[in-house]
Short mmCIF file of C-alpha atoms in Angstrom, two decimals:
data_model
loop_
_atom_site.label_atom_id
_atom_site.label_comp_id
_atom_site.label_asym_id
_atom_site.label_seq_id
_atom_site.Cartn_x
_atom_site.Cartn_y
_atom_site.Cartn_z
CA MET A 1 -21.13 9.48 18.12
CA PRO A 2 -18.49 8.94 15.42
CA THR A 3 -19.43 6.49 12.74
CA VAL A 4 -15.91 5.03 12.61
CA VAL A 5 -12.98 5.07 15.03
CA VAL A 6 -9.60 4.47 13.39
CA ALA A 7 -6.85 3.35 15.75
CA GLY A 8 -3.42 4.27 14.39
CA ALA A 9 -2.28 7.38 12.52
CA GLY A 10 0.17 5.70 10.18
CA PRO A 11 -0.28 5.76 6.40
CA THR A 12 -3.04 3.12 6.39
CA GLY A 13 -5.11 4.72 9.14
CA LEU A 14 -4.72 8.21 7.73
CA ALA A 15 -5.57 7.12 4.18
CA LEU A 16 -8.64 5.25 5.43
CA ALA A 17 -9.78 8.29 7.42
CA CYS A 18 -9.29 10.55 4.38
CA GLY A 19 -11.33 8.21 2.18
CA LEU A 20 -14.14 8.02 4.72
CA ARG A 21 -14.22 11.78 5.35
CA ALA A 22 -14.28 12.49 1.62
CA ALA A 23 -17.39 10.29 1.49
CA GLY A 24 -18.98 12.29 4.31
CA ILE A 25 -18.46 9.74 7.11
CA SER A 26 -17.68 11.00 10.63
CA VAL A 27 -14.35 9.66 11.87
CA ARG A 28 -12.11 9.87 14.90
CA VAL A 29 -8.45 8.94 14.55
CA VAL A 30 -6.60 8.07 17.77
CA ASP A 31 -2.95 7.17 18.25
CA LYS A 32 -1.01 6.28 21.41
CA ALA A 33 2.07 8.25 20.31
CA ARG A 34 2.53 11.69 21.85
CA GLU A 35 3.28 13.28 18.48
CA PRO A 36 3.92 12.41 14.83
CA SER A 37 7.00 10.36 14.04
CA VAL A 38 9.86 12.04 12.20
CA THR A 39 11.62 8.77 11.32
CA SER A 40 10.43 5.67 9.51
CA ARG A 41 11.56 2.39 8.02
CA ALA A 42 9.32 2.58 4.97
CA LEU A 43 10.79 4.49 2.02
CA GLY A 44 9.25 3.38 -1.23
CA LEU A 45 6.15 4.74 -2.93
CA GLN A 46 5.27 2.48 -5.82
CA PRO A 47 3.05 3.67 -8.71
CA ARG A 48 0.00 2.04 -7.06
CA GLY A 49 0.63 3.97 -3.84
CA LEU A 50 1.03 7.20 -5.81
CA GLU A 51 -2.33 6.60 -7.51
CA VAL A 52 -4.06 6.04 -4.17
CA LEU A 53 -2.62 9.24 -2.69
CA ASP A 54 -3.57 11.13 -5.85
CA ARG A 55 -7.18 9.94 -5.66
CA LEU A 56 -7.29 10.98 -2.01
CA GLY A 57 -6.03 14.45 -2.87
CA ALA A 58 -2.90 13.85 -0.78
CA LEU A 59 -0.17 13.66 -3.42
CA ASP A 60 0.53 17.38 -3.88
CA GLY A 61 4.10 18.25 -2.98
CA LEU A 62 5.31 14.70 -2.30
CA PRO A 63 7.07 14.13 -5.66
CA GLN A 64 9.05 17.34 -5.08
CA ARG A 65 10.23 16.01 -1.71
CA SER A 66 11.15 12.61 -3.13
CA LEU A 67 13.82 10.96 -5.23
CA PRO A 68 12.87 8.95 -8.33
CA VAL A 69 14.58 5.57 -8.13
CA ARG A 70 15.37 4.02 -11.50
CA GLN A 71 17.60 1.05 -10.80
CA THR A 72 18.99 -1.42 -8.30
CA VAL A 73 22.64 -2.32 -8.79
CA LEU A 74 23.69 -5.70 -7.39
CA HIS A 75 27.32 -6.46 -6.63
CA ALA A 76 28.71 -9.92 -5.88
CA ASP A 77 32.16 -10.12 -4.28
CA GLY A 78 32.66 -6.43 -5.03
CA GLU A 79 31.83 -6.61 -8.76
CA PRO A 80 28.56 -5.39 -10.36
CA VAL A 81 26.65 -8.41 -11.67
CA ALA A 82 23.17 -7.03 -12.31
CA ARG A 83 21.57 -3.69 -13.01
CA LEU A 84 17.83 -4.01 -12.50
CA ARG A 85 16.29 -1.00 -14.23
CA PHE A 86 12.80 0.10 -13.33
CA GLY A 87 10.80 3.28 -13.38
CA ARG A 88 10.54 3.14 -17.16
CA ARG A 89 7.18 3.73 -18.81
CA THR A 90 5.42 0.60 -20.03
CA SER A 91 1.93 -0.02 -21.37
CA LEU A 92 0.90 -0.56 -17.73
CA VAL A 93 3.14 1.73 -15.66
CA THR A 94 3.47 5.43 -16.43
CA ARG A 95 4.86 6.75 -13.12
CA PRO A 96 8.27 6.15 -11.53
CA ALA A 97 8.77 4.72 -8.05
CA LEU A 98 9.77 7.32 -5.49
CA LEU A 99 12.03 7.19 -2.46
CA VAL A 100 10.37 9.27 0.23
CA SER A 101 10.20 9.00 3.99
CA GLN A 102 7.05 7.51 5.45
CA ALA A 103 7.05 10.52 7.78
CA GLU A 104 6.60 12.79 4.74
CA VAL A 105 3.72 10.65 3.46
CA GLU A 106 2.04 10.77 6.85
CA ALA A 107 2.47 14.55 7.09
CA ARG A 108 0.76 15.06 3.73
CA LEU A 109 -2.08 12.71 4.68
CA ARG A 110 -2.59 14.55 7.99
CA GLN A 111 -2.77 17.81 6.07
CA ARG A 112 -5.39 16.36 3.73
CA LEU A 113 -7.36 14.94 6.66
CA ALA A 114 -7.35 18.37 8.32
CA GLU A 115 -8.67 19.88 5.07
CA LEU A 116 -11.53 17.37 5.36
CA GLY A 117 -12.27 18.55 8.90
CA THR A 118 -10.58 15.92 11.11
CA GLU A 119 -7.45 16.10 13.27
CA VAL A 120 -5.48 13.19 14.71
CA GLU A 121 -5.91 12.76 18.46
CA TRP A 122 -2.40 12.10 19.83
CA ASP A 123 -1.57 10.47 23.19
CA ARG A 124 -4.88 8.60 23.00
CA GLU A 125 -4.06 4.94 23.50
CA LEU A 126 -6.82 2.45 22.85
CA LEU A 127 -7.02 0.37 26.03
CA ALA A 128 -9.88 -1.97 25.19
CA ALA A 129 -12.75 -2.49 22.78
CA ASP A 130 -15.99 -4.43 23.08
CA GLN A 131 -18.67 -4.82 20.44
CA ASP A 132 -22.30 -5.76 20.22
CA GLY A 133 -24.87 -5.86 17.45
CA GLU A 134 -25.25 -2.08 17.39
CA GLY A 135 -21.67 -0.84 17.59
CA VAL A 136 -18.32 -0.85 19.36
CA THR A 137 -17.43 0.59 22.76
CA VAL A 138 -13.87 1.92 22.72
CA ARG A 139 -12.06 2.67 25.97
CA LEU A 140 -9.43 5.40 25.95
CA PRO A 141 -7.48 6.62 29.02
CA ASP A 142 -10.04 9.32 29.84
CA GLU A 143 -13.08 8.40 27.77
CA ARG A 144 -15.44 5.67 26.72
CA LEU A 145 -16.92 6.24 23.31
CA ARG A 146 -19.34 4.45 21.04
CA ALA A 147 -18.86 4.03 17.33
CA GLY A 148 -20.47 2.09 14.54
CA TRP A 149 -17.18 0.47 13.54
CA LEU A 150 -13.59 0.25 14.78
CA VAL A 151 -10.70 -0.24 12.37
CA GLY A 152 -7.29 -1.31 13.71
CA CYS A 153 -4.47 0.29 11.74
CA ASP A 154 -2.26 0.23 14.83
CA GLY A 155 0.66 -1.83 13.56
CA ALA A 156 2.20 -5.23 14.12
CA HIS A 157 1.41 -5.24 17.86
CA SER A 158 -2.17 -4.13 17.25
CA ARG A 159 -4.26 -3.67 20.39
CA VAL A 160 -7.38 -3.76 18.21
CA ARG A 161 -6.45 -7.13 16.74
CA LYS A 162 -5.92 -8.55 20.23
CA ALA A 163 -9.19 -7.05 21.50
CA ALA A 164 -11.03 -8.74 18.62
CA GLY A 165 -9.37 -12.08 19.38
CA ILE A 166 -7.86 -12.39 15.90
CA ASP A 167 -4.81 -14.64 15.53
CA PHE A 168 -1.62 -13.37 13.85
CA PRO A 169 0.38 -16.48 12.96
CA GLY A 170 3.76 -16.32 11.26
CA VAL A 171 7.50 -16.91 11.43
CA PRO A 172 10.69 -14.83 11.41
CA VAL A 173 12.35 -14.57 7.99
CA VAL A 174 15.62 -12.97 9.09
CA GLU A 175 16.65 -12.76 12.72
CA ARG A 176 17.96 -9.22 12.98
CA PHE A 177 18.65 -6.22 10.75
CA LEU A 178 20.55 -3.01 11.42
CA LEU A 179 19.54 0.34 9.92
CA ALA A 180 20.99 3.85 9.96
CA ASP A 181 20.14 7.11 8.20
CA VAL A 182 23.32 9.15 7.85
CA ARG A 183 24.71 12.22 6.15
CA VAL A 184 27.85 11.17 4.30
CA ALA A 185 29.38 11.77 0.86
CA LEU A 186 29.32 8.47 -1.03
CA PRO A 187 30.49 7.98 -4.63
CA LEU A 188 27.23 6.28 -5.63
CA PRO A 189 24.43 7.22 -8.07
CA ARG A 190 21.55 9.07 -6.43
CA ASP A 191 18.90 7.37 -8.59
CA ALA A 192 19.91 3.84 -7.58
CA VAL A 193 19.70 1.43 -4.68
CA SER A 194 23.13 -0.22 -4.41
CA VAL A 195 23.44 -3.70 -2.89
CA TRP A 196 26.60 -5.68 -2.13
CA LEU A 197 26.51 -9.45 -1.61
CA SER A 198 29.34 -11.67 -0.45
CA ALA A 199 29.05 -15.11 1.15
CA ASP A 200 26.43 -14.72 3.88
CA ARG A 201 26.79 -10.96 4.22
CA MET A 202 25.03 -8.11 2.43
CA ILE A 203 24.42 -4.39 2.70
CA GLY A 204 21.98 -2.12 0.92
CA VAL A 205 22.55 1.61 0.45
CA PHE A 206 19.52 3.77 -0.36
CA PRO A 207 19.67 7.45 -1.36
CA LEU A 208 17.37 9.71 0.66
CA PRO A 209 16.01 13.14 -0.31
CA GLY A 210 18.38 15.80 0.96
CA THR A 211 22.06 16.63 0.67
CA ASP A 212 24.26 13.53 0.99
CA LEU A 213 21.61 11.60 2.92
CA TRP A 214 21.74 7.81 2.75
CA ARG A 215 20.17 4.82 4.44
CA LEU A 216 22.39 1.84 5.28
CA MET A 217 20.73 -1.51 5.99
CA ALA A 218 22.29 -4.92 6.62
CA PRO A 219 21.71 -8.13 8.59
CA ALA A 220 23.38 -8.00 11.97
CA PRO A 221 26.82 -9.64 11.78
CA ALA A 222 26.96 -13.24 12.95
CA GLY A 223 27.44 -13.56 16.69
CA THR A 224 25.56 -10.40 17.65
CA GLY A 225 22.43 -10.73 19.71
CA ASP A 226 19.80 -8.57 21.31
CA ASP A 227 22.17 -7.52 24.07
CA THR A 228 25.07 -6.74 21.71
CA GLY A 229 25.46 -3.60 19.67
CA THR A 230 22.04 -1.98 19.89
CA GLY A 231 23.16 1.58 20.65
CA THR A 232 23.61 4.24 17.98
CA ASP A 233 27.42 4.03 17.95
CA ALA A 234 27.45 0.22 17.84
CA VAL A 235 24.86 0.01 15.04
CA LEU A 236 26.66 2.62 12.96
CA ALA A 237 30.07 0.98 13.53
CA ALA A 238 28.71 -2.41 12.45
CA LEU A 239 27.13 -0.98 9.30
CA LEU A 240 30.23 1.00 8.34
CA GLY A 241 32.31 -2.13 8.85
CA VAL A 242 30.12 -4.08 6.42
CA LEU A 243 30.18 -1.17 3.96
CA ARG A 244 33.97 -1.09 4.08
CA ASP A 245 34.37 -4.86 3.74
CA GLN A 246 31.69 -5.44 1.08
CA ALA A 247 31.70 -2.24 -0.97
CA GLY A 248 35.28 -1.13 -0.44
CA LEU A 249 34.04 2.26 0.74
CA ALA A 250 36.32 3.41 3.52
CA GLY A 251 37.39 6.76 4.85
CA GLU A 252 34.13 8.60 4.14
CA GLU A 253 33.29 10.75 7.13
CA VAL A 254 29.79 10.45 8.56
CA ARG A 255 28.90 14.06 9.28
CA GLU A 256 25.59 13.33 10.98
CA THR A 257 23.61 10.32 12.17
CA LEU A 258 19.90 11.02 11.95
CA TRP A 259 18.56 7.70 13.17
CA THR A 260 19.56 4.12 13.90
CA SER A 261 17.40 1.10 14.56
CA THR A 262 17.43 -2.67 14.84
CA PHE A 263 14.53 -4.86 13.80
CA ARG A 264 13.54 -8.39 12.92
CA ILE A 265 11.90 -9.35 9.65
CA HIS A 266 8.75 -11.40 10.25
CA ARG A 267 6.16 -12.89 7.96
CA ARG A 268 2.72 -12.75 9.59
CA LEU A 269 -0.86 -12.66 8.32
CA ALA A 270 -4.03 -12.15 10.36
CA SER A 271 -6.37 -15.13 10.32
CA THR A 272 -9.23 -12.79 9.39
CA TYR A 273 -9.53 -9.11 8.51
CA ARG A 274 -12.97 -8.71 10.09
CA ARG A 275 -14.75 -9.73 13.23
CA ALA A 276 -18.25 -8.24 13.00
CA ARG A 277 -17.80 -4.46 13.53
CA ILE A 278 -14.02 -4.57 14.04
CA LEU A 279 -11.71 -4.61 11.00
CA LEU A 280 -7.95 -4.57 10.42
CA GLY A 281 -5.69 -2.91 7.86
CA GLY A 282 -2.02 -2.43 7.08
CA ASP A 283 0.59 -3.86 9.46
CA ALA A 284 -2.14 -4.86 11.91
CA ALA A 285 -3.27 -7.37 9.26
CA HIS A 286 0.03 -8.34 7.61
CA ILE A 287 3.76 -7.82 8.08
CA HIS A 288 6.56 -8.93 5.81
CA SER A 289 10.06 -8.17 4.62
CA PRO A 290 10.79 -4.60 3.47
CA PHE A 291 12.57 -5.96 0.37
CA GLY A 292 10.76 -4.68 -2.70
CA GLY A 293 9.17 -1.68 -0.96
CA GLN A 294 5.69 -3.23 -0.80
CA GLY A 295 4.54 -2.66 2.79
CA LEU A 296 3.41 0.97 2.80
CA ASN A 297 1.78 0.53 -0.60
CA THR A 298 -0.12 -2.60 0.44
CA GLY A 299 -1.49 -0.73 3.45
CA LEU A 300 -2.63 2.15 1.24
CA GLY A 301 -4.40 -0.37 -0.99
CA ASP A 302 -6.15 -1.85 2.06
CA ALA A 303 -7.32 1.60 3.12
CA GLU A 304 -8.73 2.57 -0.27
CA ASN A 305 -10.51 -0.76 -0.71
CA LEU A 306 -12.12 -0.59 2.72
CA ALA A 307 -13.03 3.11 2.64
CA TRP A 308 -15.59 2.98 -0.17
CA LYS A 309 -17.18 -0.21 1.13
CA LEU A 310 -17.49 1.04 4.70
CA ALA A 311 -18.88 4.35 3.41
CA LEU A 312 -21.65 2.55 1.50
CA VAL A 313 -22.55 0.41 4.52
CA ALA A 314 -22.40 3.34 6.95
CA THR A 315 -24.75 5.43 4.82
CA GLY A 316 -27.24 2.58 4.45
CA ARG A 317 -26.68 2.11 0.72
CA ALA A 318 -25.28 -1.39 1.16
CA HIS A 319 -25.81 -4.38 3.42
CA ASP A 320 -22.90 -5.00 5.79
CA ALA A 321 -22.11 -8.24 3.94
CA LEU A 322 -20.24 -5.94 1.52
CA LEU A 323 -17.56 -5.60 4.21
CA ASP A 324 -16.76 -9.31 3.87
CA THR A 325 -15.50 -8.60 0.35
CA TYR A 326 -12.71 -6.46 1.87
CA GLN A 327 -10.95 -9.55 3.18
CA ALA A 328 -11.88 -11.60 0.12
CA GLU A 329 -10.13 -9.09 -2.14
CA ARG A 330 -7.24 -7.81 -0.01
CA ARG A 331 -6.05 -10.85 1.95
CA PRO A 332 -4.93 -12.71 -1.21
CA VAL A 333 -2.92 -9.60 -2.17
CA ALA A 334 -1.16 -9.72 1.20
CA GLU A 335 -0.53 -13.47 0.81
CA GLY A 336 1.18 -12.79 -2.51
CA VAL A 337 3.28 -9.98 -1.05
CA LEU A 338 4.35 -12.16 1.88
CA LYS A 339 5.47 -14.94 -0.45
CA SER A 340 7.31 -12.71 -2.92
CA THR A 341 9.09 -10.55 -0.32
CA SER A 342 10.09 -13.56 1.78
CA ALA A 343 11.53 -15.27 -1.32
CA ALA A 344 13.38 -12.10 -2.32
CA THR A 345 14.83 -11.74 1.18
CA ARG A 346 16.06 -15.31 1.30
CA LEU A 347 17.52 -14.96 -2.19
CA VAL A 348 19.38 -11.73 -1.41
CA VAL A 349 20.60 -12.79 2.03
CA GLY A 350 21.68 -16.24 0.81
CA GLU A 351 20.97 -18.63 3.66
CA ASN A 352 23.49 -21.32 2.62
CA PRO A 353 26.31 -21.87 0.05
CA PRO A 354 24.07 -23.46 -2.67
CA ALA A 355 21.58 -20.59 -2.33
CA ARG A 356 24.38 -18.03 -2.63
CA MET A 357 25.81 -19.77 -5.69
CA ALA A 358 22.40 -19.78 -7.38
CA ARG A 359 21.94 -16.14 -6.47
CA ASP A 360 25.28 -14.96 -7.87
CA ARG A 361 25.55 -17.18 -10.96
CA LEU A 362 21.95 -17.77 -12.01
CA PHE A 363 19.43 -15.24 -10.70
CA ALA A 364 21.58 -12.10 -10.76
CA PRO A 365 22.48 -12.41 -14.49
CA LEU A 366 18.79 -13.03 -15.32
CA LEU A 367 17.96 -9.60 -13.92
CA ASN A 368 19.90 -7.96 -16.75
CA ARG A 369 17.39 -9.19 -19.34
CA PRO A 370 14.91 -6.51 -20.49
CA LEU A 371 11.90 -8.85 -20.36
CA VAL A 372 12.71 -9.90 -16.79
CA GLN A 373 13.22 -6.28 -15.80
CA ARG A 374 9.85 -5.27 -17.22
CA LEU A 375 8.06 -8.15 -15.48
CA VAL A 376 9.72 -7.39 -12.13
CA TRP A 377 8.98 -3.68 -12.45
CA GLU A 378 5.31 -4.19 -13.31
CA GLU A 379 4.91 -6.63 -10.42
CA MET A 380 6.57 -4.21 -7.97
CA SER A 381 4.34 -1.37 -9.16
CA GLN A 382 1.24 -3.19 -7.75
CA LEU A 383 -0.71 -2.02 -10.80
CA LYS A 384 -1.23 -5.67 -11.78
CA VAL A 385 -3.34 -6.26 -8.68
CA SER A 386 -6.72 -7.60 -9.80
CA TYR A 387 -9.85 -8.78 -8.03
CA ARG A 388 -11.07 -10.93 -10.92
CA ARG A 389 -11.45 -13.93 -8.66
CA GLY A 390 -13.18 -11.96 -5.92
CA PRO A 391 -16.87 -12.12 -5.01
CA LEU A 392 -17.74 -8.78 -6.67
CA ALA A 393 -16.62 -9.84 -10.15
CA SER A 394 -19.51 -11.09 -12.24
CA ARG A 395 -18.98 -14.70 -13.28
CA ARG A 396 -20.17 -13.77 -16.75
CA LEU A 397 -17.24 -11.39 -17.05
CA ARG A 398 -14.53 -13.89 -16.12
CA THR A 399 -14.27 -15.71 -19.45
CA ALA A 400 -11.14 -15.48 -21.55
CA ALA A 401 -13.18 -14.04 -24.44
CA THR A 402 -14.31 -11.01 -22.41
CA PRO A 403 -12.68 -7.77 -23.62
CA ARG A 404 -10.20 -6.25 -21.22
CA PRO A 405 -10.29 -4.80 -18.69
CA ARG A 406 -12.27 -7.56 -17.05
CA ALA A 407 -14.35 -7.13 -13.91
CA GLY A 408 -11.94 -6.71 -10.99
CA ASP A 409 -9.07 -5.35 -13.10
CA ARG A 410 -7.62 -1.90 -12.63
CA VAL A 411 -8.97 0.45 -15.30
CA PRO A 412 -6.39 2.64 -17.08
CA ASP A 413 -6.57 6.40 -16.68
CA LEU A 414 -8.82 6.94 -19.69
CA GLU A 415 -9.28 10.31 -21.36
CA CYS A 416 -12.92 11.32 -20.98
CA VAL A 417 -15.46 14.14 -21.31
CA ARG A 418 -17.55 15.25 -18.31
CA GLU A 419 -21.26 16.00 -18.44
CA ASP A 420 -20.47 19.71 -18.67
CA GLY A 421 -18.37 19.07 -21.80
CA GLY A 422 -15.00 19.59 -20.14
CA ARG A 423 -12.09 17.27 -20.88
CA THR A 424 -10.82 15.16 -17.97
CA ARG A 425 -9.24 11.84 -17.13
CA LEU A 426 -10.85 8.96 -15.30
CA HIS A 427 -8.71 8.69 -12.17
CA PRO A 428 -9.07 12.31 -10.97
CA GLU A 429 -12.85 11.85 -11.11
CA LEU A 430 -12.74 8.96 -8.62
CA GLY A 431 -11.61 9.29 -5.00
CA ALA A 432 -14.82 9.06 -3.00
CA ARG A 433 -16.91 8.66 -6.16
CA TRP A 434 -17.77 5.96 -8.67
CA ALA A 435 -17.47 6.68 -12.37
CA LEU A 436 -19.74 5.49 -15.16
CA VAL A 437 -17.81 5.65 -18.42
CA ALA A 438 -20.41 5.21 -21.15
CA PRO A 439 -21.07 6.05 -24.82
CA ALA A 440 -22.95 9.34 -25.11
CA ALA A 441 -26.09 7.71 -26.54
CA ALA A 442 -26.46 5.29 -23.60
CA ALA A 443 -25.09 7.42 -20.76
CA ALA A 444 -28.39 8.90 -19.52
CA ASP A 445 -30.25 5.61 -18.96
CA LEU A 446 -27.23 3.91 -17.42
CA ALA A 447 -26.58 6.92 -15.18
CA THR A 448 -30.12 6.74 -13.84
CA ALA A 449 -29.64 3.10 -12.85
CA ALA A 450 -26.25 3.76 -11.21
CA ARG A 451 -27.25 6.91 -9.37
CA ARG A 452 -30.45 5.41 -8.03
CA ARG A 453 -28.40 3.03 -5.90
CA LEU A 454 -25.05 4.78 -5.50
CA GLY A 455 -26.27 8.35 -5.11
CA GLU A 456 -26.45 11.38 -7.40
CA THR A 457 -23.28 13.05 -6.11
CA ASN A 458 -21.43 9.76 -5.67
CA THR A 459 -21.42 8.89 -9.38
CA ALA A 460 -19.51 10.78 -12.08
CA VAL A 461 -20.80 10.22 -15.61
CA LEU A 462 -18.11 10.36 -18.30
CA VAL A 463 -17.97 9.77 -22.04
CA PRO A 464 -14.74 8.11 -23.26
CA VAL A 465 -12.84 10.08 -25.90
CA ALA A 466 -11.74 6.82 -27.56
CA GLY A 467 -15.35 5.65 -27.96
CA GLY A 468 -16.53 2.06 -27.56
CA ARG A 469 -19.89 0.31 -27.27
CA ARG A 470 -19.72 -1.03 -23.72
CA ALA A 471 -20.11 1.05 -20.58
CA LEU A 472 -17.72 0.67 -17.63
CA LEU A 473 -18.76 1.19 -14.02
CA VAL A 474 -15.53 1.97 -12.20
CA ARG A 475 -15.20 1.64 -8.43
CA PRO A 476 -13.72 4.47 -6.33
CA ASP A 477 -10.45 2.48 -6.10
CA GLY A 478 -10.06 2.41 -9.90
CA HIS A 479 -11.11 -1.22 -10.48
CA LEU A 480 -13.79 -2.29 -12.92
CA ALA A 481 -17.05 -3.16 -11.18
CA TRP A 482 -19.30 -3.90 -14.16
CA SER A 483 -19.23 -3.73 -17.93
CA GLY A 484 -22.16 -3.94 -20.32
CA THR A 485 -24.85 -2.08 -22.26
CA SER A 486 -28.10 -2.74 -20.38
CA PRO A 487 -29.39 -0.52 -17.53
CA ALA A 488 -31.42 -3.50 -16.25
CA THR A 489 -28.31 -5.67 -16.07
CA LEU A 490 -26.44 -2.90 -14.26
CA ASP A 491 -29.29 -2.59 -11.75
CA ARG A 492 -29.23 -6.35 -11.09
CA TRP A 493 -25.46 -6.24 -10.48
CA LEU A 494 -25.84 -3.37 -8.03
CA ALA A 495 -28.68 -5.17 -6.26
CA ARG A 496 -26.51 -8.27 -5.88
CA VAL A 497 -23.54 -6.34 -4.51
CA LEU A 498 -25.31 -3.79 -2.34
CA GLY A 499 -28.27 -5.89 -1.24
CA ASP A 500 -31.78 -5.61 -2.60
CA GLY A 501 -33.76 -2.81 -1.05
CA HIS A 502 -30.73 -0.80 0.16
CA VAL A 503 -31.55 2.34 -1.78
CA ARG A 504 -31.61 5.88 -0.36
#
């Protein structure tokens, strides 16, 4: 019997399965599609998403198949009005954002999952799921199977979410968008997303990895409905018309159309992320506007957060109440993403004349200011995500006087020394493991306390090169769990989080 069944082999489901397998948990991944997708709407890998893939061992090769994106150029009435630069190194962000197809990300995650001993089961639609106090019964077309837990990573129309009876309230943000991936020579920079705004019309042009590959995306022209212009030729003609009218780019020959699509932008958030032994992640839990490139990265963050918690519960090292902290930490992140991406969409699209005037004359010029650019870039990176207000952060560590990082914050990639004396960095030592970063003199006693509850092989012990008096216990997802000097205090924190008596 598998410990966990993951429904959905998109980025969230695959990342979750990789995290669980790396922790030694048995997993089955099922997907109703007949085969992997070769097209995708998601393009952006933010620095946070890159870190997650790196910790999972699934980043190799992706940067070489990607394009670094360093700016967004906004045009109003044909003239450039703002050049939002990002991708620059700051004290927080040291990686660029990358433009890469979601299909490429999924392929690399499937490869990593296979290395960990698990293959995706295609053409295996989840038909129903029922749970009791001991597990979940999952019904597939030709099989009934039992599992300890079921996680729905099966998208906006999630069958798992419906089986669990979880509501998915929300509203449409923009009625209808058109999208096309084409091969065409355009006189535009290949490190930039170019956007043209005029009255109530807009078009975005995104460079794609490959020779003269571009993505065109725009709201459907006024007057078009579901029954108008949904075929490949009609979608492409509409997009090229907007590109000609807004950007003044005419006469470029489209040599190949790889894919076209129409979609609506919705803002929806699941009422809960957990119902007993059934949990949700990624688009099954939240959907929002693609503006800002946050969706894929938010799903990867869900997967990493849930993987280490579910692994502890599944191996008996933690009480299942730990799974409630998944929603407590990740749902507020999704709420913030929904608000910010919805606001950005309404700002860019310009729903009425006053909104368009404010966009063109007030907000666009602000984006040229270096401070604004840095703040926007750091927010987009998702590296500012913190769980300080979550239930795992010690109240004693929430005061303003506490040295940073505080409990719940992401810990920087510190330079450290391993127990064998070799030099390393913090983040590569994580993945399925915790890390205790402690002064050499205190490391042994603190390590004993940590490993007694977390496991000998689950806890890396590191000495920081920069020194310091306080020890840091870092979670597998790179966030600070505990900071202090006393093994007894560390043991009490672990007992509170994992549940007293849950030691193997």
